[in-house]
Each structure stands twice: as C-alpha cells, then as structure tokens.
mmCIF file of C-alpha atoms and ligand atoms in Angstrom:
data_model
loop_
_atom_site.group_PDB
_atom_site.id
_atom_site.type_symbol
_atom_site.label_atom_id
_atom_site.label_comp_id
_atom_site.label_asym_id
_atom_site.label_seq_id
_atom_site.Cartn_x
_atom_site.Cartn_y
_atom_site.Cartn_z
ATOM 1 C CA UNK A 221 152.129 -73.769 138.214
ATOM 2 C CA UNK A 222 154.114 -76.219 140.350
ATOM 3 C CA UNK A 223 156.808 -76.426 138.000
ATOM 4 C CA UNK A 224 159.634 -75.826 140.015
ATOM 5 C CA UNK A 225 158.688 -77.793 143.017
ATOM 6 C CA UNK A 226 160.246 -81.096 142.891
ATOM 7 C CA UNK A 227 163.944 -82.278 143.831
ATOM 8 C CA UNK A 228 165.109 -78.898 142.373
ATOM 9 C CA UNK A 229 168.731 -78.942 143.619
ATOM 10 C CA UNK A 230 171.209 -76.384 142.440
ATOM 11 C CA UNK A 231 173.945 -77.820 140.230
ATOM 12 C CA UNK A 232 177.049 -76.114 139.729
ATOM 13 C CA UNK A 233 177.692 -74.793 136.246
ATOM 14 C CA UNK A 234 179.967 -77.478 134.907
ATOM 15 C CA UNK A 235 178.624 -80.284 135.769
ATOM 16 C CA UNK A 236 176.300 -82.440 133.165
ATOM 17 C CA UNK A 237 172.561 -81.649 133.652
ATOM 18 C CA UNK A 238 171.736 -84.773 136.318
ATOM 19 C CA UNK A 239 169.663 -82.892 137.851
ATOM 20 C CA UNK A 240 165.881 -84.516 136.931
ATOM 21 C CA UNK A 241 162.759 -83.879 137.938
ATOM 22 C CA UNK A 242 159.259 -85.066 137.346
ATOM 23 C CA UNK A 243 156.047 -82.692 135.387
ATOM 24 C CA UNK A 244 153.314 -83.198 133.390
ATOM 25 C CA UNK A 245 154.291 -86.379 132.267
ATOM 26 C CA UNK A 246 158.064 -85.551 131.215
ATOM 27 C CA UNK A 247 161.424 -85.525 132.830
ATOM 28 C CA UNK A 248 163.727 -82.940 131.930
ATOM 29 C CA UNK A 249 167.129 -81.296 133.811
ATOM 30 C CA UNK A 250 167.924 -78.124 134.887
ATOM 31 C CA UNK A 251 168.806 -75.148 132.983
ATOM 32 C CA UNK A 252 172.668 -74.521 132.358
ATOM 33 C CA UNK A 253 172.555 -70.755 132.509
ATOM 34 C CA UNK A 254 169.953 -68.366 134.285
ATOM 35 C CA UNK A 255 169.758 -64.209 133.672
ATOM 36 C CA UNK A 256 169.886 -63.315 136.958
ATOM 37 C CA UNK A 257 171.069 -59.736 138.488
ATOM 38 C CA UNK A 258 171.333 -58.599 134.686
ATOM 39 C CA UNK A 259 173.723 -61.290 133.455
ATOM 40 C CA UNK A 260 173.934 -64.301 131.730
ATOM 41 C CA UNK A 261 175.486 -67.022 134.120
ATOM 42 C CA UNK A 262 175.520 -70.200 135.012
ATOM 43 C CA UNK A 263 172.681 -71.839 136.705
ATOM 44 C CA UNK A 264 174.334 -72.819 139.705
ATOM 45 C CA UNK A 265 174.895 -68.825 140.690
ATOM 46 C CA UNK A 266 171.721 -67.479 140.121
ATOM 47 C CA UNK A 267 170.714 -67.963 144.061
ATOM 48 C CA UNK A 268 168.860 -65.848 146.478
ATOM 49 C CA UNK A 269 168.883 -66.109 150.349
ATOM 50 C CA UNK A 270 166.624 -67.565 152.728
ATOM 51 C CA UNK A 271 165.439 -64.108 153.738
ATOM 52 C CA UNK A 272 164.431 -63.093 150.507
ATOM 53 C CA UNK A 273 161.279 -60.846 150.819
ATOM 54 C CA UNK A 274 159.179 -62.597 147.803
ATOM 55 C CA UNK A 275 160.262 -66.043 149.422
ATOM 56 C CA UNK A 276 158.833 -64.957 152.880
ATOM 57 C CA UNK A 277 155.778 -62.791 151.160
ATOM 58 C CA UNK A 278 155.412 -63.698 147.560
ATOM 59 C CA UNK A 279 155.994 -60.275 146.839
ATOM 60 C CA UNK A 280 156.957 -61.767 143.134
ATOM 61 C CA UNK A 281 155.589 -61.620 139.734
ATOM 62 C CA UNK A 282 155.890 -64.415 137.048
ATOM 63 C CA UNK A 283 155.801 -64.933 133.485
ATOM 64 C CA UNK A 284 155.578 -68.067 131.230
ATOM 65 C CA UNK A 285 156.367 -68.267 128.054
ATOM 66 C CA UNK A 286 156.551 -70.799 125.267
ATOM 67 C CA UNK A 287 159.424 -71.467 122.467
ATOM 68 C CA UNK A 288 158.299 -73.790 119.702
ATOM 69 C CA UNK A 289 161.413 -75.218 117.739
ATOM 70 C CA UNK A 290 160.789 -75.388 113.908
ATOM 71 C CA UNK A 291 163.369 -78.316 112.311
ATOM 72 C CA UNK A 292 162.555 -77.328 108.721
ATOM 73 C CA UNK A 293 163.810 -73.623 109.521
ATOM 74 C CA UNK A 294 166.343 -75.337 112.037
ATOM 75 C CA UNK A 295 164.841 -71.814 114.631
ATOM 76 C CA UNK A 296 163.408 -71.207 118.137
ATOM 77 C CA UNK A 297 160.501 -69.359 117.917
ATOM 78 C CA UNK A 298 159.723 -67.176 121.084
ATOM 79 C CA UNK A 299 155.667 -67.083 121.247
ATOM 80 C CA UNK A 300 154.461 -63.381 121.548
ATOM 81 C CA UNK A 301 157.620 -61.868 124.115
ATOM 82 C CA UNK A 302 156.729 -58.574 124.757
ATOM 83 C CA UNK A 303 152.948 -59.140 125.000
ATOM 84 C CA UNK A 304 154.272 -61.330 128.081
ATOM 85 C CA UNK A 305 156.784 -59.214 129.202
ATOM 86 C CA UNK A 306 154.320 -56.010 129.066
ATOM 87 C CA UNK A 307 152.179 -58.386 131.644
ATOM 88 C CA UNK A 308 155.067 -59.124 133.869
ATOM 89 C CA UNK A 309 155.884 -55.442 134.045
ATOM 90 C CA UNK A 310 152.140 -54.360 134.473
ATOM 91 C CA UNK A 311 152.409 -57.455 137.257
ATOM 92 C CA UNK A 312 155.103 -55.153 138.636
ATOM 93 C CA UNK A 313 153.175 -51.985 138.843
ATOM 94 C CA UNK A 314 150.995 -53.813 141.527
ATOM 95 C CA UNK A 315 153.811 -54.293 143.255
ATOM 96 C CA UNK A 316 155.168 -51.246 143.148
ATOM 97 C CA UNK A 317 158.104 -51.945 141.241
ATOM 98 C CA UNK A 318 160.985 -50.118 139.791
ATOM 99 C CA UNK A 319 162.986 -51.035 137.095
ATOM 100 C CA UNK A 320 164.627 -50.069 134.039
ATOM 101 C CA UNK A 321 163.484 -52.966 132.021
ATOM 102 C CA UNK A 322 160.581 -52.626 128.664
ATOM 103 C CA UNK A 323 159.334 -55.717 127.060
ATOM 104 C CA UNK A 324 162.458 -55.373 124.530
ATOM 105 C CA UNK A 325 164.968 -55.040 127.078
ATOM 106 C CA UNK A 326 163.988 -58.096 128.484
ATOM 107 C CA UNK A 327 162.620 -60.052 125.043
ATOM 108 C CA UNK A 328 166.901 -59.267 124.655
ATOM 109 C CA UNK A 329 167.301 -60.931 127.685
ATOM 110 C CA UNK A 330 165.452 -63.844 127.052
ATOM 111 C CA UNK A 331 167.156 -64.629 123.426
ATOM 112 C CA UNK A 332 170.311 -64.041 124.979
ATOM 113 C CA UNK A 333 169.404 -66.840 127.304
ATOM 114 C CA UNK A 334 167.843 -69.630 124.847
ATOM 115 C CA UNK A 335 171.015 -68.593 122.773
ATOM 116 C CA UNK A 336 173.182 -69.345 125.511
ATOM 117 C CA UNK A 337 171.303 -72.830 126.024
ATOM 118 C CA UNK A 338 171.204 -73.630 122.170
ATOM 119 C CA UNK A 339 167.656 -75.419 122.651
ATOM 120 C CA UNK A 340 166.951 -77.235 119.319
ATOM 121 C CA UNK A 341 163.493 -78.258 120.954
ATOM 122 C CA UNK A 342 160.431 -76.844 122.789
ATOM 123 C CA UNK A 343 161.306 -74.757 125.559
ATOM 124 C CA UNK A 344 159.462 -73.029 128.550
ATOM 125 C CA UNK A 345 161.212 -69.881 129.686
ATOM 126 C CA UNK A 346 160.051 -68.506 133.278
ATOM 127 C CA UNK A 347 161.013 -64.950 134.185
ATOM 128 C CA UNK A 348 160.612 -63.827 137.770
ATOM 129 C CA UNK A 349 160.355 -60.369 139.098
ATOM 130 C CA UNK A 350 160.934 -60.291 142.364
ATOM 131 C CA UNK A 351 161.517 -58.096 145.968
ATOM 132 C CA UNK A 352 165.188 -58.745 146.192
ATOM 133 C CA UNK A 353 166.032 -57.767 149.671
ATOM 134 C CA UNK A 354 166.679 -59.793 152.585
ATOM 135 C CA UNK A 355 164.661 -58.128 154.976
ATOM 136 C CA UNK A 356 161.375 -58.684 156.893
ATOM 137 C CA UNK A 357 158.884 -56.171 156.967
ATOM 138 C CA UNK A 358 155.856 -56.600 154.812
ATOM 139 C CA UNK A 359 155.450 -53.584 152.596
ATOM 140 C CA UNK A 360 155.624 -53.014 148.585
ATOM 141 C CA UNK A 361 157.660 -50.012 148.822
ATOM 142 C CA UNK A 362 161.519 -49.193 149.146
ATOM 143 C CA UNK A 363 162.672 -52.674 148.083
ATOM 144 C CA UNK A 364 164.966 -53.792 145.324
ATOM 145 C CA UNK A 365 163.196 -55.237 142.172
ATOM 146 C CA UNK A 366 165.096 -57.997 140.171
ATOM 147 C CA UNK A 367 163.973 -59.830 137.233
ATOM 148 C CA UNK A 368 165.542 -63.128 136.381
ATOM 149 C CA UNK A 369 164.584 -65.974 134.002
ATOM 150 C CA UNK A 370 165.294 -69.147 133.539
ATOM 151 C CA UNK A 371 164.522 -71.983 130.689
ATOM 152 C CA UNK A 372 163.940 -75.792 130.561
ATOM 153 C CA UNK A 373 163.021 -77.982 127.321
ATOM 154 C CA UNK A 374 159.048 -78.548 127.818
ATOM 155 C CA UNK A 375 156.135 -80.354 126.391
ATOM 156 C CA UNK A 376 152.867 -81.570 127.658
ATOM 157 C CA UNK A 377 151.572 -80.051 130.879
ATOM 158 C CA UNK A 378 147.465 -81.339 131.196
ATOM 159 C CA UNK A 379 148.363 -84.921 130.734
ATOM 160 C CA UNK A 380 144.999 -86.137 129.097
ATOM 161 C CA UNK A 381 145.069 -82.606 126.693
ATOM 162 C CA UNK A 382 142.362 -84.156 124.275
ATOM 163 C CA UNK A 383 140.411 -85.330 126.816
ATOM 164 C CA UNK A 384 140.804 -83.861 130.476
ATOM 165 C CA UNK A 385 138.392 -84.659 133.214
ATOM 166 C CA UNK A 386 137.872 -81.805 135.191
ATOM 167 C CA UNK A 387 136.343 -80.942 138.738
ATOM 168 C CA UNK A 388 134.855 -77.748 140.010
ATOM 169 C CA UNK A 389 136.606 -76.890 142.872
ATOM 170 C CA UNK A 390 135.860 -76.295 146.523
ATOM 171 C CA UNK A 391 137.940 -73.235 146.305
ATOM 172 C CA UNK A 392 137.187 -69.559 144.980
ATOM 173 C CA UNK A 393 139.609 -67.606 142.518
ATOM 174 C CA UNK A 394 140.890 -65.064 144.186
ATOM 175 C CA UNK A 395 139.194 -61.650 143.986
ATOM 176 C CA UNK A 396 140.284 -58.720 142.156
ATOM 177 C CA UNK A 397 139.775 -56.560 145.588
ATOM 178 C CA UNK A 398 142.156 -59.357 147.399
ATOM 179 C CA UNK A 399 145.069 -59.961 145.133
ATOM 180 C CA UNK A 400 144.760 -59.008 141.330
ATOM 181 C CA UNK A 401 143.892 -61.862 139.422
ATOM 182 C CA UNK A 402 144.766 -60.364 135.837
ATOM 183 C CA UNK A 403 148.505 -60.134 137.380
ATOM 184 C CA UNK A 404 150.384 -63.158 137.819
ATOM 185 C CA UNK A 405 151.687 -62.240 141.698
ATOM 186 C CA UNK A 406 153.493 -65.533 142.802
ATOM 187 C CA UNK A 407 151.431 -65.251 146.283
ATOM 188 C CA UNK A 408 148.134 -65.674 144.588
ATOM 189 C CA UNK A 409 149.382 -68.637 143.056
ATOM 190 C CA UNK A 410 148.741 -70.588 146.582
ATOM 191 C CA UNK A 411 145.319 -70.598 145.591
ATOM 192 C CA UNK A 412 146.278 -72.366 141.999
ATOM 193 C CA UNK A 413 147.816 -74.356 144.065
ATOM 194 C CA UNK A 414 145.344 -75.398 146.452
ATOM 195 C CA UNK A 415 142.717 -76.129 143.638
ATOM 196 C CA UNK A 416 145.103 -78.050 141.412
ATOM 197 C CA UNK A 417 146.401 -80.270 144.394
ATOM 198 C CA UNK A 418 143.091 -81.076 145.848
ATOM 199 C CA UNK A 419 141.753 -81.715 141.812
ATOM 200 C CA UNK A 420 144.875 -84.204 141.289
ATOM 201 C CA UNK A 421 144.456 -85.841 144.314
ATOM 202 C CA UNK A 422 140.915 -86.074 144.067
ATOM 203 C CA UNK A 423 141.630 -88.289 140.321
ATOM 204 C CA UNK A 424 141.185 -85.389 138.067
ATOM 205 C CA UNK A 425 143.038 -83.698 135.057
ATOM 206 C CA UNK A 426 142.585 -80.125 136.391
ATOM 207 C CA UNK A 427 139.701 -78.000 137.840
ATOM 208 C CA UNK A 428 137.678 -75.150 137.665
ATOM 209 C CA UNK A 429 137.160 -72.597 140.268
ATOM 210 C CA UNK A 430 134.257 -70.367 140.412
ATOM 211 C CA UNK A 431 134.604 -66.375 141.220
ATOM 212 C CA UNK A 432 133.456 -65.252 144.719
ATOM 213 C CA UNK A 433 130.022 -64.341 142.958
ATOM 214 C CA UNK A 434 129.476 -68.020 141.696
ATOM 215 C CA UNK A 435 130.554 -67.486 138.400
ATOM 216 C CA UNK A 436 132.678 -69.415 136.580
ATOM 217 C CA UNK A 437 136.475 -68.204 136.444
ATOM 218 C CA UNK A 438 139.013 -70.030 134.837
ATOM 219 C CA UNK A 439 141.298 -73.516 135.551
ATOM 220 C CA UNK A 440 144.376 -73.288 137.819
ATOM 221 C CA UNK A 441 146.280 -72.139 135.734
ATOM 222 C CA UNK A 442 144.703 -71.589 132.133
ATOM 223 C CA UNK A 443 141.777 -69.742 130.613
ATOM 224 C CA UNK A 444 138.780 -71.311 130.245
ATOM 225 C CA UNK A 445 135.881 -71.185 126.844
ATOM 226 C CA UNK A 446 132.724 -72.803 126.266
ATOM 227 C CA UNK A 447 131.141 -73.782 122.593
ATOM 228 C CA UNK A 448 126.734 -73.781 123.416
ATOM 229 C CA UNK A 449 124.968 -73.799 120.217
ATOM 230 C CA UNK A 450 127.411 -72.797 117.948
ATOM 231 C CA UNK A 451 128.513 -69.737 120.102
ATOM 232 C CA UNK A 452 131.893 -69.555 122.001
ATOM 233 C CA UNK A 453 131.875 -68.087 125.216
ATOM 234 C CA UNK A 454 134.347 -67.119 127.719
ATOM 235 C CA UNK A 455 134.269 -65.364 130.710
ATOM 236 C CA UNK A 456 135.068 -61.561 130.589
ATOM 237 C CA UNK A 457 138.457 -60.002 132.339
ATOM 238 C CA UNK A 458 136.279 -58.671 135.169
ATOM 239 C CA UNK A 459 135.535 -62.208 136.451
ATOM 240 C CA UNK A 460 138.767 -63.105 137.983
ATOM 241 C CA UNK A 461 140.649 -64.049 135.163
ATOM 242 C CA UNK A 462 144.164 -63.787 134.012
ATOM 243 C CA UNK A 463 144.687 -62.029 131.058
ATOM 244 C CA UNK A 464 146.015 -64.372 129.261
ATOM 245 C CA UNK A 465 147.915 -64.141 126.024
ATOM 246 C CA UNK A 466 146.806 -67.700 124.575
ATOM 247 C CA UNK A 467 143.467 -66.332 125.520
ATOM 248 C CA UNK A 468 143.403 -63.311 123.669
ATOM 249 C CA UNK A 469 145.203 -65.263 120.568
ATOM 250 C CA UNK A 470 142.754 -67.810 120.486
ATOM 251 C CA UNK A 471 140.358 -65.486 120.292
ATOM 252 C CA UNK A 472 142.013 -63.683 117.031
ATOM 253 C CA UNK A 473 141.931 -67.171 115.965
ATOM 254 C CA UNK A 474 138.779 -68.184 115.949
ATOM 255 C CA UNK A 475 137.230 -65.016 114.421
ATOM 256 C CA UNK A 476 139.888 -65.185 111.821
ATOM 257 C CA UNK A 477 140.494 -68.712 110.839
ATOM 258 C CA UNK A 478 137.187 -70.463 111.989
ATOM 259 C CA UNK A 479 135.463 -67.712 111.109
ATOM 260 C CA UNK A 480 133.268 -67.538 114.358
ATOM 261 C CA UNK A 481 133.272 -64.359 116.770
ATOM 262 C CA UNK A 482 134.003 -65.369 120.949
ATOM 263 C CA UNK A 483 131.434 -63.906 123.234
ATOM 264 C CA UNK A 484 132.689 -62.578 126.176
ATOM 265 C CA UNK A 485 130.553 -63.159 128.955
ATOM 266 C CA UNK A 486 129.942 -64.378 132.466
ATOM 267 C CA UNK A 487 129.569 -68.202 132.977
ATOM 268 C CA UNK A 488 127.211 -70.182 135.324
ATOM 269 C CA UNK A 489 128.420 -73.257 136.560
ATOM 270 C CA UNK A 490 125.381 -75.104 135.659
ATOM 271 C CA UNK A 491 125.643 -73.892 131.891
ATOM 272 C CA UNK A 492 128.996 -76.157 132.000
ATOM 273 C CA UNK A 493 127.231 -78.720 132.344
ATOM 274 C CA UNK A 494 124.894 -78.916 129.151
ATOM 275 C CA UNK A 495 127.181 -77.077 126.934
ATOM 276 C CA UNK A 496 128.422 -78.837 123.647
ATOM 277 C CA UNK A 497 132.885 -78.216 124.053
ATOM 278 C CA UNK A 498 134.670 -77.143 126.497
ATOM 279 C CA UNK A 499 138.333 -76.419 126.444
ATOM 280 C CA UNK A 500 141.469 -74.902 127.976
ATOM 281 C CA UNK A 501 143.782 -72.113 126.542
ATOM 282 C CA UNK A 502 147.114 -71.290 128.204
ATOM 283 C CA UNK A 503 151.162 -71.349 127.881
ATOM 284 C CA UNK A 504 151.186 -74.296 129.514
ATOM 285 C CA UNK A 505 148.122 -76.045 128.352
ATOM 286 C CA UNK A 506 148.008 -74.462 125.109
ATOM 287 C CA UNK A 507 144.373 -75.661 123.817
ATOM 288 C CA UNK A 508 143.668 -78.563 125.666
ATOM 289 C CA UNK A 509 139.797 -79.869 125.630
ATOM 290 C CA UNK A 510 137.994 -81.196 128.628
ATOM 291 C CA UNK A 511 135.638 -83.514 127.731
ATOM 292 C CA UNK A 512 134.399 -84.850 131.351
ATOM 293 C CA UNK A 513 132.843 -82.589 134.081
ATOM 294 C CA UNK A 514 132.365 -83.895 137.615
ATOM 295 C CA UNK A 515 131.447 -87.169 136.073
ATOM 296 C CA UNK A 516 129.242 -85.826 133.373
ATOM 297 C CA UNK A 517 130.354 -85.810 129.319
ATOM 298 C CA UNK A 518 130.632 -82.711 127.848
ATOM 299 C CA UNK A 519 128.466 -82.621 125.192
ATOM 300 C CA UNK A 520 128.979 -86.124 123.155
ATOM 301 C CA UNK A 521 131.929 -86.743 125.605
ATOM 302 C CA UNK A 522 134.974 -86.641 122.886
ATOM 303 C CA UNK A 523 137.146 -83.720 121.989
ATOM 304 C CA UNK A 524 134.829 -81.360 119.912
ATOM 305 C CA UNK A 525 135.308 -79.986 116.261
ATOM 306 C CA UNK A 526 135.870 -76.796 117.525
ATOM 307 C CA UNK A 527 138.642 -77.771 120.070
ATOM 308 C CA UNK A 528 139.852 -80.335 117.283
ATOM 309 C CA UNK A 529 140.434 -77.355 114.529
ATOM 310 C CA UNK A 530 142.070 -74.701 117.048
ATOM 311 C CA UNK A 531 144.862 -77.466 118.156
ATOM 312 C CA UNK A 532 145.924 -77.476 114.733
ATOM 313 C CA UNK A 533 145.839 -74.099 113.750
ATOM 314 C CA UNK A 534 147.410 -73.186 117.210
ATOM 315 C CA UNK A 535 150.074 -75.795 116.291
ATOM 316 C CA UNK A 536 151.173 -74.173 113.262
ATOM 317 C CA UNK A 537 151.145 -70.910 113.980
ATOM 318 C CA UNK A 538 153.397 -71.219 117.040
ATOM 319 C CA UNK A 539 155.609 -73.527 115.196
ATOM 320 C CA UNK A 540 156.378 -70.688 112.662
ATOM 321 C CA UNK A 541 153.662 -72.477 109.740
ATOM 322 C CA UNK A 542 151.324 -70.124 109.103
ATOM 323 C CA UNK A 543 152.622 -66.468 107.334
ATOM 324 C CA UNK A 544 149.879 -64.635 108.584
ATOM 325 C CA UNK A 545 150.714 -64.963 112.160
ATOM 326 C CA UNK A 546 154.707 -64.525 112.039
ATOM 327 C CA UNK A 547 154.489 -61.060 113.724
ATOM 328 C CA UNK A 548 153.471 -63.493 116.825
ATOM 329 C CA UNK A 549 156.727 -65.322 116.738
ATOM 330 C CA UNK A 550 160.453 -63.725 117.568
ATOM 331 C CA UNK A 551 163.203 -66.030 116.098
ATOM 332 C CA UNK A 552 165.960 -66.814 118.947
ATOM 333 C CA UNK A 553 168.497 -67.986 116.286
ATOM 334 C CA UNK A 554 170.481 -65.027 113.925
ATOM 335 C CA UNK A 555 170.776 -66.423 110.843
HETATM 336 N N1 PMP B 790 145.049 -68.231 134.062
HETATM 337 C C1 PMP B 790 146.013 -68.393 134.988
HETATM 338 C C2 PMP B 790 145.642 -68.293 136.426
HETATM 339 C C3 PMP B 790 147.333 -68.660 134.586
HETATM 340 O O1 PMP B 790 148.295 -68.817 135.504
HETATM 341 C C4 PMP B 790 147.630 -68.759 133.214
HETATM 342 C C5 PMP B 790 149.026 -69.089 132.760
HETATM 343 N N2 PMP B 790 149.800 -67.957 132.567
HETATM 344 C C6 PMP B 790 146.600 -68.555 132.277
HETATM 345 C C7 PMP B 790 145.315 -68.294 132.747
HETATM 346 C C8 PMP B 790 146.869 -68.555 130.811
HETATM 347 O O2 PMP B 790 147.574 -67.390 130.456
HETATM 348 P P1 PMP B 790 148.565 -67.379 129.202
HETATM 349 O O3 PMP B 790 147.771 -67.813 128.037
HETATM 350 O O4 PMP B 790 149.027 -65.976 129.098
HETATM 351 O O5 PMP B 790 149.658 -68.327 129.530
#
C-alpha cells in the first residue's frame, strides 16, 4: 500500500499535527507517538538512517491492521491482533528473523500505542519489522531485527468501494518460488506497486493481477472472491495470495451468517468476466465490490446481494455489534 508515500515529513513531538497528507480520498496528520526500539515515543524520534538495510533491500515485513471506534461503548476495537501479528512474525521467519516478540507482546505494544494517541475514531495501525543495521551487504542473516508501529485515524481506501472498476493488469503476482506471496515482505510490495500505479493511471479503481500460470491472484493489495451461480469462489493460498485475515473472516462469515460455504479454487481470467459479483476483502478495503471489469459489467453491473449483505455484517462485527464475533475484537480502552 502506498500509504506512507506522500509529503511524509517528520514533525517533532510537540508540535500540533500539521503535517497532512493525501490517501484514498482523506487527509489525515501524522501520528504523535510511534513504538519504535521497544518504547513508546514521540513520532518525531522514531527515525532510521539512510543506510538502513530494509531501506536499501526491503529486507522488511509489514502488517496492517484496523481499529473500529464504537461511540455507544465510547472503545477502540483492535480487529483480530494476534492473528496479524502471528503473520508479521511468520513474515519474519522468511527473513530470518530474531526476536523476542509473540503476537501478545506486541498486541501490548500496539494498545499501548492507540492508548497513548487516545483515537476516539477509526484507526489504521502499521507495524514494521525490519533489518535494522546500517550496513550493505545483501544477506538475511546476522542483522538486527526491530519491530516498530505506528497509527493514523483512517477510513476509505478503494475510493468507489460499492462500485470499483477494475483492470487486469499487465503485471504477474509475484511467485511463491521468487518472494513469498503469503508474507507481506515490503520488497514484494514493488510489484503492488507497479500494478496499482499503472491501474490508477490507466482510470481505474484497482486491478487484478494474474499468477505466473495465468490464473487469477488477487488485487494489489486485497483478496479477491467471485459469486457464479450461487457459489463463492476464491482462489486457494497456493495461487499467490496473501493470507489474508479479512479473507479468512469473510469466509467464517459467509458460511455462518449467509449461510453459504466459499469454494476455494483456482480462477481463470475469462470466468471473471461472466460471473454474477465480484468483490474485494482486505484491511484496507474491507469488502469492497467491483462491479466493472475492463469495461465489461459484472454481472447486472451494480453491487450484488451478496457483496451488499457481507458490508453490513462486516460492519458490525468490527464495530463491536454483533456478540458472536467479540472474540475477533481486543478493546484498546480499560474501563
Ligand atoms: N493481499 C495483499 C497483497 C495484501 O497486501 C493485503 C493487505 N494486507 C491483502 C491481500 C488482504 O489481507 P488482510 O485481509 O489480512 O488485510
């Protein structure tokens, strides 16, 4: 994601958040504090060097996670922590990381960071883990492994979410066997970054990007399902996906609340094109339904019934409404 690209200029800890930049649609400032060498501080002294080996080799690993704010219960709810965190650390294992950290240690982290913040809004928290040393040499092993995070209030990140137009892209996912796609590595996410640049530029929503054996992948930077005759598909974890967590929730969702069972299966490109919904699942995107392909409608060419009904119930079981889902949710907030 290309959240942290634009006019992103240190501030120092005192001064007011002036600091704006432009995504998705919504202007927000920097963070006050970051956790950064294993402390709460402020923002303006979380900073690495120039020589930084996962600046020069993207020898990093990211998270993203959501935090839906519920007024009525006046809390932050963290969406699913350590399912994200357990991903960030298995991230880590391709990189041959070392550190102390479990998904506790750092879900700890995080609330001690949204607490330091006091969000009373929707929030997007972004841990790093990262090869700390200033050094060149390109290797995995015998560097120092950090893991910081930072947060910023967030909302929409596909623009047109009930109705994206989407492209399929020149480019392929990258390949398992090249750099692994169920791990978010930061340097594989210069291919996300290829196929959501040339999409946007090209005059669509998002894109996407077919495996190196033609089959259909995911988006840039979201998972990817398709409704054809009353059967959901998506494409299996062995087809160059990330693993993702809205993914696999969805998925619990559907069987559960909709009351229909997700196939997981490959997808051909040309199936996209005649099938009845389409739609997006991810952090970011949350469930966000394409409804234009290349030109074509998807099915009818409006947000589908299926899409329509997992919005909602993906709305209120993030924002802390639905009982049956509150081991998904970690409250920020003691109170
Ligand atoms: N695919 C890619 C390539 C992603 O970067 C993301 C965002 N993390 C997703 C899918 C969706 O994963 P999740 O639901 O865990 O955010």
């Amino acid at each position: 994601m290309d959240l942290f690209t634009q006019n992103h200029t240190a501030t120092d800890s005192d001064e007011p958040r002036t600091q704006i930049y432009f995504q998705g649609g919504l202007n927000v400032a920097l963070p006050n504090y970051a956790y950064f060498e294993g402390k709460i501080v402020p923002y303006g002294e979380a900073k690495v060097g120039i020589l930084t080996h996962a600046l020069n080799y993207g020898t990093a690993a990211f998270g993203g996670l959501r935090g839906y704010w519920n007024g009525k219960e006046e809390q932050l709810f963290l969406f699913r922590p350590r399912e994200h965190f357990l991903r960030l650390l298995n991230s880590g294992k391709y990189l041959c990381a070392e550190l102390e950290h479990t998904p506790e240690t750092l879900t700890q982290a995080a609330k001690d960071l949204l607490r330091a913040e006091g969000y009373r809004e929707d929030v997007y928290l972004r841990p790093l883990l990262y090869k700390a040393d200033e050094i060149i040499g390109v290797k995995l092993h015998g560097l120092t492994d950090e893991i910081s995070m930072v947060s910023i209030p967030f909302g929409l990140y596909v623009a047109n979410d009930t109705n994206a137009h989407v492209t399929f892209s020149s480019w392929r996912r990258v390949d398992d066997n090249v750099i692994p796609a169920r791990g978010k590595i930061s340097g594989a996410y210069a291919n996300s970054a290829l196929i959501k640049t040339d999409a946007v530029r090209a005059g669509f929503d998002e894109a996407l990007v077919l495996s190196q054996d033609g089959h259909v992948s995911e988006g840039s930077a979201m998972n990817l399902f398709m409704v054809r005759d009353g059967v959901i598909y998506t494409p299996p974890v062995t087809d160059n996906v990330l693993e993702g967590i809205t993914r696999r929730s969805v998925m619990e969702l559907t069987e559960k609340e909709l009351g229909l069972k997700v196939v997981e299966r490959s997808i051909d490109r040309t199936e996209v094109y005649i099938c009845d919904e389409l739609f997006f699942t991810g952090t970011a995107a949350q469930v966000t339904a394409i409804t234009k392909v290349d030109h074509r409608p998807v099915g009818s060419g409006v947000m589908g019934p299926i899409a329509e009904k997992l919005r909602s119930v993906f709305s209120e079981v993030v924002h802390g409404k639905l009982a049956a889902y509150s081991d998904w949710l970690t409250p920020v907030y003691e109170k």
